[in-house]
Short mmCIF file of C-alpha atoms and ligand atoms in Angstrom, two decimals:
data_model
loop_
_atom_site.label_atom_id
_atom_site.label_comp_id
_atom_site.label_asym_id
_atom_site.label_seq_id
_atom_site.Cartn_x
_atom_site.Cartn_y
_atom_site.Cartn_z
CA MET A 34 24.38 -21.49 28.42
CA LYS A 35 26.91 -23.56 26.44
CA LYS A 36 25.55 -26.46 24.44
CA GLU A 37 27.25 -29.09 26.60
CA ASP A 38 25.66 -27.56 29.73
CA LYS A 39 22.14 -28.12 28.42
CA THR A 40 20.11 -31.15 29.39
CA GLN A 41 19.09 -33.58 26.70
CA ALA A 42 15.51 -32.32 26.93
CA GLN A 43 16.65 -28.71 26.57
CA GLN A 44 18.65 -29.62 23.46
CA LEU A 45 15.73 -31.57 22.06
CA GLN A 46 13.36 -28.69 22.71
CA GLU A 47 15.72 -26.32 20.95
CA SER A 48 16.08 -28.49 17.90
CA LEU A 49 12.41 -29.48 17.56
CA SER A 50 10.43 -26.42 18.60
CA TYR A 51 9.52 -23.38 16.52
CA LYS A 52 9.68 -19.96 18.06
CA LYS A 53 9.25 -16.53 16.51
CA ARG A 54 12.11 -14.18 17.22
CA ASN A 55 12.47 -10.44 17.12
CA TYR A 56 14.50 -9.25 14.12
CA TYR A 57 16.06 -6.38 16.07
CA GLU A 58 17.34 -8.95 18.60
CA ARG A 59 18.84 -11.10 15.88
CA ALA A 60 20.40 -8.28 13.86
CA ASP A 61 24.00 -7.30 14.49
CA LYS A 62 25.12 -3.65 14.47
CA ALA A 63 25.70 -3.55 10.70
CA GLU A 64 22.32 -5.06 9.94
CA ARG A 65 20.56 -2.74 12.36
CA ASP A 66 22.22 0.20 10.60
CA ALA A 67 21.02 -1.18 7.26
CA ILE A 68 17.49 -1.51 8.67
CA PHE A 69 17.48 2.11 9.80
CA ALA A 70 19.10 3.46 6.62
CA TYR A 71 16.56 1.68 4.40
CA ALA A 72 13.68 3.31 6.29
CA GLU A 73 14.97 6.79 5.38
CA GLY A 74 14.34 6.18 1.67
CA TYR A 75 10.97 4.70 2.51
CA LYS A 76 9.86 7.80 4.42
CA THR A 77 10.84 10.00 1.48
CA PHE A 78 8.71 7.81 -0.78
CA LEU A 79 5.75 7.97 1.64
CA ASP A 80 5.76 11.76 1.70
CA ALA A 81 6.16 12.03 -2.08
CA ALA A 82 3.48 9.49 -2.94
CA LYS A 83 0.24 9.73 -0.97
CA THR A 84 -2.00 8.68 -3.85
CA GLU A 85 -1.76 5.94 -6.47
CA ARG A 86 -1.07 8.56 -9.16
CA GLU A 87 1.83 10.00 -7.17
CA ALA A 88 3.19 6.54 -6.34
CA CYS A 89 3.03 5.71 -10.03
CA ASP A 90 4.93 8.91 -10.93
CA TYR A 91 7.52 8.15 -8.25
CA ALA A 92 8.00 4.59 -9.49
CA GLU A 93 8.40 5.80 -13.07
CA ALA A 94 11.02 8.40 -12.11
CA GLU A 95 13.00 5.83 -10.09
CA ALA A 96 12.69 3.28 -12.89
CA ARG A 97 14.08 5.76 -15.43
CA LYS A 98 16.99 6.58 -13.11
CA ASN A 99 17.79 2.88 -13.04
CA GLY A 100 17.75 2.38 -16.78
CA PHE A 101 14.16 1.19 -17.25
CA THR A 102 12.37 2.43 -20.38
CA PRO A 103 8.69 2.55 -21.37
CA TYR A 104 7.14 -0.56 -22.87
CA CYS A 105 4.16 -0.76 -25.22
CA LEU A 106 2.18 -3.97 -25.73
CA GLY A 107 3.64 -5.72 -28.76
CA ASP A 108 7.21 -4.38 -28.40
CA ALA A 109 10.09 -6.77 -29.06
CA LEU A 110 11.93 -8.00 -25.94
CA LYS A 111 15.19 -9.73 -25.17
CA ALA A 112 17.05 -10.90 -22.09
CA GLY A 113 18.36 -7.99 -20.04
CA ASP A 114 15.58 -5.59 -21.07
CA LYS A 115 14.27 -3.41 -18.24
CA LYS A 116 10.81 -2.04 -18.97
CA TYR A 117 7.73 -0.50 -17.42
CA LEU A 118 4.12 -0.09 -18.46
CA ILE A 119 1.95 2.59 -16.88
CA ASN A 120 -1.78 1.99 -16.77
CA ARG A 121 -3.75 5.26 -16.90
CA GLY A 122 -1.35 6.96 -14.53
CA LYS A 123 -2.65 4.92 -11.58
CA SER A 124 -0.91 1.60 -11.69
CA ILE A 125 2.44 0.48 -13.05
CA MET A 126 3.99 -2.84 -14.01
CA LEU A 127 7.76 -2.97 -14.13
CA PHE A 128 9.71 -5.93 -15.43
CA ARG A 129 13.18 -7.18 -16.17
CA VAL A 130 13.65 -9.94 -18.73
CA GLY A 131 15.90 -12.68 -17.37
CA THR A 132 18.05 -15.29 -19.04
CA LYS A 133 16.16 -18.36 -17.80
CA ASP A 134 13.77 -20.28 -20.04
CA PRO A 135 10.32 -18.74 -19.40
CA GLU A 136 8.49 -22.00 -20.14
CA THR A 137 10.30 -23.94 -17.42
CA ASP A 138 11.22 -21.14 -15.02
CA GLY A 139 8.16 -18.92 -15.43
CA PHE A 140 8.15 -15.36 -14.12
CA ARG A 141 8.73 -14.21 -10.55
CA ILE A 142 5.89 -11.81 -9.78
CA ILE A 143 5.46 -9.45 -6.84
CA ALA A 144 2.14 -7.64 -6.65
CA SER A 145 1.30 -4.94 -4.16
CA HIS A 146 -1.05 -1.97 -4.24
CA ILE A 147 -0.55 1.78 -4.14
CA ASP A 148 -4.06 3.01 -3.40
CA ALA A 149 -4.95 3.67 0.25
CA PRO A 150 -8.11 4.48 2.20
CA ARG A 151 -8.98 8.16 1.95
CA ILE A 152 -11.79 10.67 1.51
CA ASP A 153 -12.76 11.18 -2.14
CA ILE A 154 -14.44 14.41 -3.23
CA LYS A 155 -17.87 14.00 -4.87
CA GLN A 156 -18.50 15.06 -8.48
CA ASN A 157 -20.65 18.06 -7.55
CA PRO A 158 -19.14 18.83 -4.15
CA LEU A 159 -18.93 22.54 -3.41
CA TYR A 160 -21.44 24.34 -1.15
CA GLU A 161 -21.62 27.05 1.47
CA GLU A 162 -23.25 26.96 4.88
CA GLY A 163 -22.73 28.52 8.29
CA GLY A 164 -19.93 30.82 7.22
CA MET A 165 -17.95 27.98 5.67
CA SER A 166 -17.44 26.57 2.21
CA LEU A 167 -17.20 22.78 2.12
CA LEU A 168 -16.78 19.83 -0.24
CA LYS A 169 -19.12 16.82 -0.12
CA THR A 170 -17.22 13.53 -0.09
CA HIS A 171 -17.57 9.79 -0.53
CA TYR A 172 -14.98 7.83 1.45
CA TYR A 173 -12.76 5.28 -0.31
CA GLY A 174 -11.95 1.95 1.32
CA GLY A 175 -12.69 0.57 4.76
CA ILE A 176 -12.28 3.37 7.25
CA LYS A 177 -13.43 4.17 10.77
CA LYS A 178 -15.05 7.45 9.73
CA TYR A 179 -14.68 9.09 13.14
CA GLN A 180 -10.87 8.90 12.81
CA TRP A 181 -10.87 11.32 9.86
CA THR A 182 -12.35 14.34 11.62
CA ALA A 183 -10.39 17.12 13.30
CA ILE A 184 -7.05 16.31 11.64
CA PRO A 185 -5.13 18.28 8.99
CA LEU A 186 -5.91 17.08 5.48
CA ALA A 187 -4.29 17.69 2.11
CA LEU A 188 -6.05 17.65 -1.25
CA HIS A 189 -4.48 15.57 -4.01
CA GLY A 190 -5.60 14.61 -7.47
CA VAL A 191 -6.41 15.87 -10.91
CA ALA A 192 -9.08 17.97 -12.58
CA VAL A 193 -9.78 17.46 -16.27
CA LEU A 194 -10.97 20.78 -17.67
CA ARG A 195 -13.56 21.27 -20.40
CA ASP A 196 -10.87 21.39 -23.10
CA GLY A 197 -9.23 18.18 -21.84
CA THR A 198 -6.34 19.85 -20.01
CA VAL A 199 -5.34 17.81 -16.95
CA LYS A 200 -4.50 19.95 -13.92
CA LYS A 201 -2.64 18.33 -11.04
CA VAL A 202 -3.73 19.39 -7.58
CA CYS A 203 -1.63 18.99 -4.43
CA VAL A 204 -2.35 21.39 -1.58
CA GLY A 205 -1.50 20.87 2.07
CA GLU A 206 1.88 19.17 1.90
CA SER A 207 4.32 22.12 2.00
CA ALA A 208 4.89 23.85 5.33
CA ASP A 209 3.44 27.11 3.97
CA ASP A 210 0.38 25.48 2.33
CA PRO A 211 -3.02 25.70 3.96
CA VAL A 212 -4.60 22.40 5.02
CA PHE A 213 -8.22 21.22 4.98
CA TYR A 214 -10.42 19.89 7.73
CA ILE A 215 -13.44 17.77 8.61
CA ASN A 216 -15.39 19.12 11.58
CA ASP A 217 -16.37 17.09 14.63
CA LEU A 218 -18.81 17.86 17.41
CA LEU A 219 -17.62 19.34 20.69
CA PRO A 220 -18.00 16.90 23.64
CA HIS A 221 -20.10 19.48 25.48
CA LEU A 222 -22.90 18.91 22.95
CA GLY A 223 -21.95 15.32 22.15
CA ALA A 224 -24.15 13.40 24.60
CA ASP A 225 -26.33 11.86 21.87
CA GLN A 226 -23.39 11.35 19.54
CA MET A 227 -21.33 9.55 22.18
CA ALA A 228 -24.22 7.16 22.86
CA LYS A 229 -24.13 5.95 19.23
CA THR A 230 -22.15 2.95 18.05
CA ALA A 231 -18.72 3.85 16.59
CA GLY A 232 -19.93 3.18 13.03
CA LYS A 233 -22.56 5.89 13.43
CA VAL A 234 -20.67 8.48 15.48
CA ILE A 235 -19.70 10.16 12.21
CA GLU A 236 -21.69 9.20 9.13
CA GLY A 237 -20.70 9.37 5.48
CA GLU A 238 -22.59 12.57 4.72
CA GLN A 239 -20.94 14.31 7.67
CA LEU A 240 -17.47 13.87 6.18
CA ASN A 241 -17.48 17.29 4.54
CA VAL A 242 -14.14 18.93 3.88
CA LEU A 243 -13.82 22.56 4.94
CA VAL A 244 -12.15 24.58 2.16
CA GLY A 245 -12.94 28.24 2.79
CA GLY A 246 -14.30 30.99 5.02
CA LEU A 247 -13.71 34.25 3.21
CA PRO A 248 -16.57 35.92 1.28
CA TYR A 249 -15.93 37.28 -2.21
CA PRO A 250 -15.68 41.09 -1.76
CA ASP A 251 -18.86 42.07 -3.62
CA ALA A 252 -22.21 41.89 -1.84
CA SER A 253 -24.31 41.74 -5.03
CA VAL A 254 -24.47 37.91 -5.06
CA GLU A 255 -25.35 35.06 -2.68
CA ASN A 256 -22.92 32.34 -1.49
CA ARG A 257 -19.90 34.57 -1.65
CA ILE A 258 -17.63 32.19 0.35
CA LYS A 259 -18.28 29.49 -2.22
CA LEU A 260 -17.73 32.03 -5.01
CA ASN A 261 -14.43 33.08 -3.48
CA VAL A 262 -13.24 29.43 -3.41
CA LEU A 263 -14.30 29.03 -7.05
CA ASN A 264 -12.40 32.17 -7.92
CA ILE A 265 -9.23 30.86 -6.25
CA LEU A 266 -9.58 27.52 -8.07
CA HIS A 267 -10.05 29.41 -11.32
CA GLU A 268 -6.98 31.56 -10.78
CA LYS A 269 -4.86 28.60 -9.67
CA TYR A 270 -6.04 25.81 -11.99
CA GLY A 271 -8.31 27.44 -14.57
CA MET A 272 -11.16 25.42 -13.03
CA CYS A 273 -14.84 26.33 -12.92
CA GLU A 274 -17.44 24.50 -10.83
CA GLU A 275 -18.42 22.20 -13.71
CA ASP A 276 -14.83 20.88 -13.85
CA PHE A 277 -15.40 19.00 -10.58
CA LEU A 278 -17.57 16.68 -12.71
CA SER A 279 -14.43 15.35 -14.38
CA ALA A 280 -12.06 15.57 -11.45
CA GLU A 281 -10.56 12.99 -9.10
CA LEU A 282 -9.70 14.79 -5.90
CA SER A 283 -8.97 13.10 -2.59
CA ALA A 284 -8.47 14.37 0.92
CA VAL A 285 -5.62 12.51 2.63
CA PRO A 286 -3.94 13.14 5.99
CA ALA A 287 -1.46 16.01 5.77
CA PHE A 288 0.89 14.31 8.23
CA ALA A 289 4.45 13.51 7.18
CA ALA A 290 6.05 10.14 7.90
CA ARG A 291 7.93 10.25 11.21
CA ASP A 292 10.01 7.94 13.37
CA VAL A 293 8.04 6.73 16.40
CA GLY A 294 9.51 5.97 19.81
CA PHE A 295 12.56 7.21 21.71
CA ASP A 296 14.62 4.55 19.95
CA ARG A 297 13.14 5.31 16.48
CA ALA A 298 12.39 1.62 15.88
CA LEU A 299 9.00 2.33 14.28
CA VAL A 300 7.57 4.57 11.57
CA GLY A 301 4.23 6.36 11.70
CA ALA A 302 2.69 7.46 8.41
CA TYR A 303 -0.41 7.65 6.29
CA GLY A 304 -0.78 4.77 3.84
CA HIS A 305 1.72 2.12 4.99
CA ASP A 306 -0.98 -0.18 3.59
CA ASP A 307 0.34 -0.98 1.08
CA ARG A 308 3.25 1.30 0.29
CA VAL A 309 5.28 -0.60 2.88
CA CYS A 310 5.20 -3.49 0.41
CA ALA A 311 5.23 -1.46 -2.82
CA TYR A 312 8.46 0.35 -1.91
CA PRO A 313 10.50 -2.79 -1.15
CA ALA A 314 9.11 -4.47 -4.28
CA LEU A 315 10.17 -1.48 -6.37
CA THR A 316 13.62 -1.08 -4.84
CA ALA A 317 14.32 -4.82 -4.92
CA LEU A 318 13.59 -4.86 -8.66
CA LEU A 319 15.35 -1.63 -9.60
CA GLN A 320 18.56 -2.09 -7.67
CA ASN A 321 19.31 -5.75 -8.31
CA GLU A 322 19.96 -8.25 -11.06
CA SER A 323 18.46 -11.70 -11.42
CA GLU A 324 18.44 -14.56 -13.90
CA HIS A 325 14.67 -14.82 -13.62
CA THR A 326 12.20 -12.68 -15.48
CA VAL A 327 10.75 -10.54 -12.71
CA ILE A 328 7.52 -8.51 -12.82
CA VAL A 329 6.53 -6.03 -10.13
CA VAL A 330 2.91 -4.88 -10.21
CA LEU A 331 1.90 -1.79 -8.27
CA ALA A 332 -1.87 -1.97 -8.54
CA ASP A 333 -4.69 0.46 -7.88
CA LYS A 334 -8.17 -0.15 -6.43
CA GLU A 335 -7.22 -2.99 -4.04
CA GLU A 336 -9.02 -1.19 -1.24
CA ILE A 337 -12.33 -1.37 -3.12
CA GLY A 338 -12.04 -4.88 -4.56
CA SER A 339 -9.39 -4.60 -7.31
CA GLU A 340 -12.11 -3.85 -9.87
CA GLY A 341 -11.94 -1.82 -13.05
CA THR A 342 -9.25 -0.81 -15.51
CA THR A 343 -6.52 -0.08 -12.97
CA GLY A 344 -7.26 -2.85 -10.46
CA MET A 345 -5.56 -6.24 -10.33
CA GLN A 346 -8.59 -7.87 -11.94
CA CYS A 347 -8.07 -5.87 -15.14
CA ARG A 348 -7.00 -8.06 -18.07
CA LEU A 349 -3.95 -5.87 -18.69
CA PHE A 350 -1.82 -8.02 -16.38
CA GLU A 351 -2.71 -11.16 -18.35
CA ASP A 352 -2.10 -9.28 -21.59
CA LEU A 353 1.33 -8.21 -20.40
CA MET A 354 2.28 -11.77 -19.44
CA GLU A 355 1.07 -12.95 -22.81
CA GLU A 356 3.01 -10.26 -24.66
CA ILE A 357 6.24 -10.93 -22.77
CA ALA A 358 5.84 -14.67 -23.36
CA SER A 359 5.17 -14.26 -27.05
CA ALA A 360 8.05 -11.79 -27.50
CA LEU A 361 10.28 -14.48 -25.95
CA LYS A 362 8.70 -17.13 -28.21
CA ALA A 363 7.23 -18.95 -25.21
CA ASN A 364 3.81 -20.52 -24.68
CA VAL A 365 2.08 -18.28 -22.14
CA ARG A 366 0.14 -21.18 -20.62
CA LYS A 367 3.39 -22.92 -19.79
CA VAL A 368 4.84 -19.64 -18.52
CA ARG A 369 1.91 -19.08 -16.16
CA ALA A 370 2.03 -22.66 -14.90
CA ALA A 371 5.73 -22.23 -14.02
CA SER A 372 5.41 -18.71 -12.54
CA LYS A 373 5.42 -17.84 -8.85
CA CYS A 374 3.94 -14.85 -7.13
CA LEU A 375 4.20 -13.06 -3.84
CA SER A 376 1.01 -11.11 -3.32
CA SER A 377 2.50 -8.49 -1.12
CA ASP A 378 0.09 -6.79 1.20
CA VAL A 379 0.12 -5.83 4.85
CA THR A 380 -1.30 -7.87 7.69
CA ALA A 381 -2.50 -6.97 11.18
CA ALA A 382 0.16 -6.76 13.87
CA PHE A 383 -0.68 -8.08 17.34
CA ASP A 384 -1.71 -5.18 19.54
CA PRO A 385 -1.75 -5.75 23.32
CA ALA A 386 -4.49 -3.12 23.66
CA PHE A 387 -6.80 -5.36 21.61
CA SER A 388 -5.37 -8.79 22.40
CA GLU A 389 -8.85 -10.35 22.43
CA VAL A 390 -9.09 -10.34 18.61
CA TYR A 391 -5.76 -12.14 18.09
CA GLU A 392 -4.78 -15.76 18.60
CA ARG A 393 -1.21 -15.38 19.82
CA ALA A 394 0.34 -18.48 18.25
CA ASN A 395 -0.88 -17.37 14.83
CA ALA A 396 -0.64 -13.59 15.10
CA ALA A 397 1.95 -11.38 13.43
CA PHE A 398 4.21 -9.66 15.94
CA LEU A 399 5.85 -6.31 15.35
CA SER A 400 9.57 -6.54 14.44
CA CYS A 401 9.45 -10.33 13.94
CA GLY A 402 9.84 -9.90 10.20
CA THR A 403 7.66 -9.82 7.13
CA CYS A 404 4.63 -12.03 7.50
CA MET A 405 3.27 -14.79 5.30
CA ASN A 406 -0.48 -15.35 5.29
CA LYS A 407 -1.01 -18.76 3.67
CA PHE A 408 -4.63 -17.76 3.24
CA THR A 409 -6.85 -14.78 4.03
CA GLY A 410 -10.64 -14.62 3.72
CA ALA A 411 -13.34 -14.70 6.37
CA ARG A 412 -15.86 -17.17 7.82
CA GLY A 413 -13.96 -20.38 7.09
CA LYS A 414 -11.33 -19.04 4.64
CA SER A 415 -14.13 -17.93 2.31
CA GLY A 416 -13.00 -15.83 -0.65
CA SER A 417 -9.36 -16.70 -0.13
CA SER A 418 -6.63 -18.21 -2.24
CA ASP A 419 -5.08 -20.83 0.04
CA ALA A 420 -1.47 -21.39 -1.06
CA SER A 421 -0.34 -25.01 -1.29
CA ALA A 422 1.96 -26.49 1.34
CA GLU A 423 4.41 -27.28 -1.46
CA PHE A 424 4.60 -23.66 -2.59
CA VAL A 425 4.86 -22.40 0.99
CA GLY A 426 7.68 -24.92 1.46
CA GLU A 427 9.44 -23.63 -1.63
CA VAL A 428 9.22 -20.00 -0.50
CA ARG A 429 10.33 -21.06 2.98
CA ARG A 430 13.48 -22.62 1.51
CA MET A 431 14.18 -19.44 -0.52
CA PHE A 432 14.01 -17.38 2.67
CA GLU A 433 16.03 -19.87 4.69
CA LYS A 434 18.81 -19.83 2.11
CA GLU A 435 19.13 -16.04 2.24
CA GLY A 436 18.70 -15.69 5.99
CA VAL A 437 15.40 -13.79 5.80
CA VAL A 438 13.72 -13.23 9.16
CA TRP A 439 10.02 -13.88 8.58
CA GLN A 440 6.89 -15.14 10.31
CA THR A 441 3.46 -16.48 9.48
CA ALA A 442 0.07 -15.36 10.74
CA GLU A 443 -3.62 -15.15 10.23
CA LEU A 444 -5.26 -11.73 10.28
CA GLY A 445 -6.88 -12.36 13.66
CA LYS A 446 -8.98 -14.91 15.52
CA VAL A 447 -10.87 -17.33 13.29
CA ASP A 448 -14.28 -15.68 13.65
CA ALA A 449 -13.11 -12.16 14.50
CA GLY A 450 -13.46 -10.89 10.93
CA GLY A 451 -11.23 -11.18 7.91
CA GLY A 452 -9.87 -9.57 4.79
CA GLY A 453 -8.65 -10.16 1.27
CA THR A 454 -5.84 -9.19 -1.06
CA VAL A 455 -5.00 -9.42 -4.76
CA ALA A 456 -3.63 -12.98 -4.25
CA LYS A 457 -6.68 -14.78 -5.59
CA PHE A 458 -6.79 -12.83 -8.85
CA ILE A 459 -3.25 -13.94 -9.69
CA ALA A 460 -3.71 -17.48 -8.34
CA ASN A 461 -6.79 -17.78 -10.58
CA LEU A 462 -4.41 -17.49 -13.57
CA ASN A 463 -2.79 -20.80 -12.55
CA ILE A 464 0.11 -19.03 -10.84
CA ASP A 465 1.30 -20.25 -7.43
CA THR A 466 0.72 -17.29 -5.13
CA VAL A 467 1.06 -16.57 -1.44
CA ASP A 468 0.54 -13.42 0.62
CA LEU A 469 3.57 -11.85 2.23
CA GLY A 470 3.73 -8.42 3.80
CA VAL A 471 4.50 -6.17 6.71
CA PRO A 472 2.49 -6.26 9.97
CA VAL A 473 0.73 -2.95 10.63
CA ILE A 474 -0.68 -1.40 13.80
CA SER A 475 -3.85 0.74 13.37
CA MET A 476 -4.36 -0.40 9.77
CA HIS A 477 -6.54 1.96 7.69
CA ALA A 478 -6.25 4.73 10.29
CA PRO A 479 -5.06 8.16 9.06
CA TYR A 480 -1.71 7.46 10.72
CA GLU A 481 -0.58 3.83 10.67
CA LEU A 482 2.43 2.24 12.33
CA ILE A 483 5.06 -0.27 11.17
CA SER A 484 8.46 -1.51 12.35
CA LYS A 485 11.57 -0.60 10.35
CA ALA A 486 12.79 -4.17 10.93
CA ASP A 487 9.72 -5.60 9.18
CA LEU A 488 10.07 -3.17 6.27
CA TYR A 489 13.67 -4.26 5.74
CA SER A 490 12.81 -7.92 6.19
CA ASN A 491 10.20 -7.52 3.45
CA TYR A 492 12.88 -6.07 1.15
CA LYS A 493 15.22 -8.98 1.94
CA ALA A 494 12.40 -11.45 1.31
CA PHE A 495 11.80 -9.96 -2.14
CA LEU A 496 15.52 -10.16 -2.96
CA ALA A 497 15.52 -13.83 -1.94
CA PHE A 498 12.41 -14.47 -4.06
CA MET A 499 13.95 -12.80 -7.11
CA LYS A 500 17.30 -14.53 -6.71
MN1 LIG B 624 -3.57 -3.64 1.55
MN1 LIG B 625 -6.07 -2.16 3.10
#
């Protein structure tokens, strides 16, 4: 309909009303191609980086390729410097020093996380029973435990041997690797199990990872299947059983990232939460210039509360801000007050199969762009950093100027549940912070789903924020 053919009310409705729109619908051919091309790099990253350690290694390698060099606390800095600081191999902070005055312009910070829900191996895990050798586990993050049985798993991590040697472990990712497995009960004998609530269908101590079935060829000892596994670990990594005590091994889904749907609009993968924000943050920083000083934080331990030395609550982030400020002869308190942060984490995408937990007007819809959550929390916004209207307005104008397709949402219905992100830890430092990230279907499942349009919109949002 041409504008002059519309009634006055139609024109008024158009100019006054707000309506979410699908990014794929709004994108022209060139932009759609860009959306699809960007997702190819993302899938490569997903398959190369299933744990925080691997994501950290990936980020470091990409940073080096793009002229970033290692930074140590206390180093001198000047405008144009491109640096990164790795924290214990599990989190990384990358930054580029801009030309703007840090005391008045502050830093532009994007924080996302690179840990994901998974099945961690216990410290004394290995045993043999029923013709199988298995590893005891303790799950990491908020999972539906029943989803992790009867799927192919890979083992990732490190073992620190008695002499301090660190051995990297990654088995189950190559096509010719074996995979690992958590058993489930056959439905024929599952009458009692199926009557349980979903939280109890599979319990924590039943999440045991199958790692062997072949007895060591010498009948003079007991537990020969376990012994055979130990022997393989010894040959491969120089490990003995005691080395599990100082190991960090995790079972993660062995699936590769794949396009989903006939039209390939979506991507299925393990660990979109929160690599779907970490990857755009990283690429936006590495491949672009800006007058602002920009810091990208890829944090660990978000899924268990951001605690400890590698989580967002660790003082290292404050120390880094302080060091950058002092190297630039700026007062860090003024720098923090002037800084702005996007806490970039995923949100829940509306799912028609579970529409009862969403409130449609304030739900994130797939392919409608990256999603801002002004606040998170649960039971009356509790535990949330609620961004100010002024800051939301400022970010809104940044996006508007650069033509970013984006939306806002709450995680779900007011009393349906809730969640949290790293936002509050940064906001607590007197830094304006708001959550922005990609809507995800089946969050925290072994295979999650996102839209390529939302991934690309997130990247464009970060570019606009850094500009
Ligand atoms: Mn997350
Ligand atoms: Mn999560």
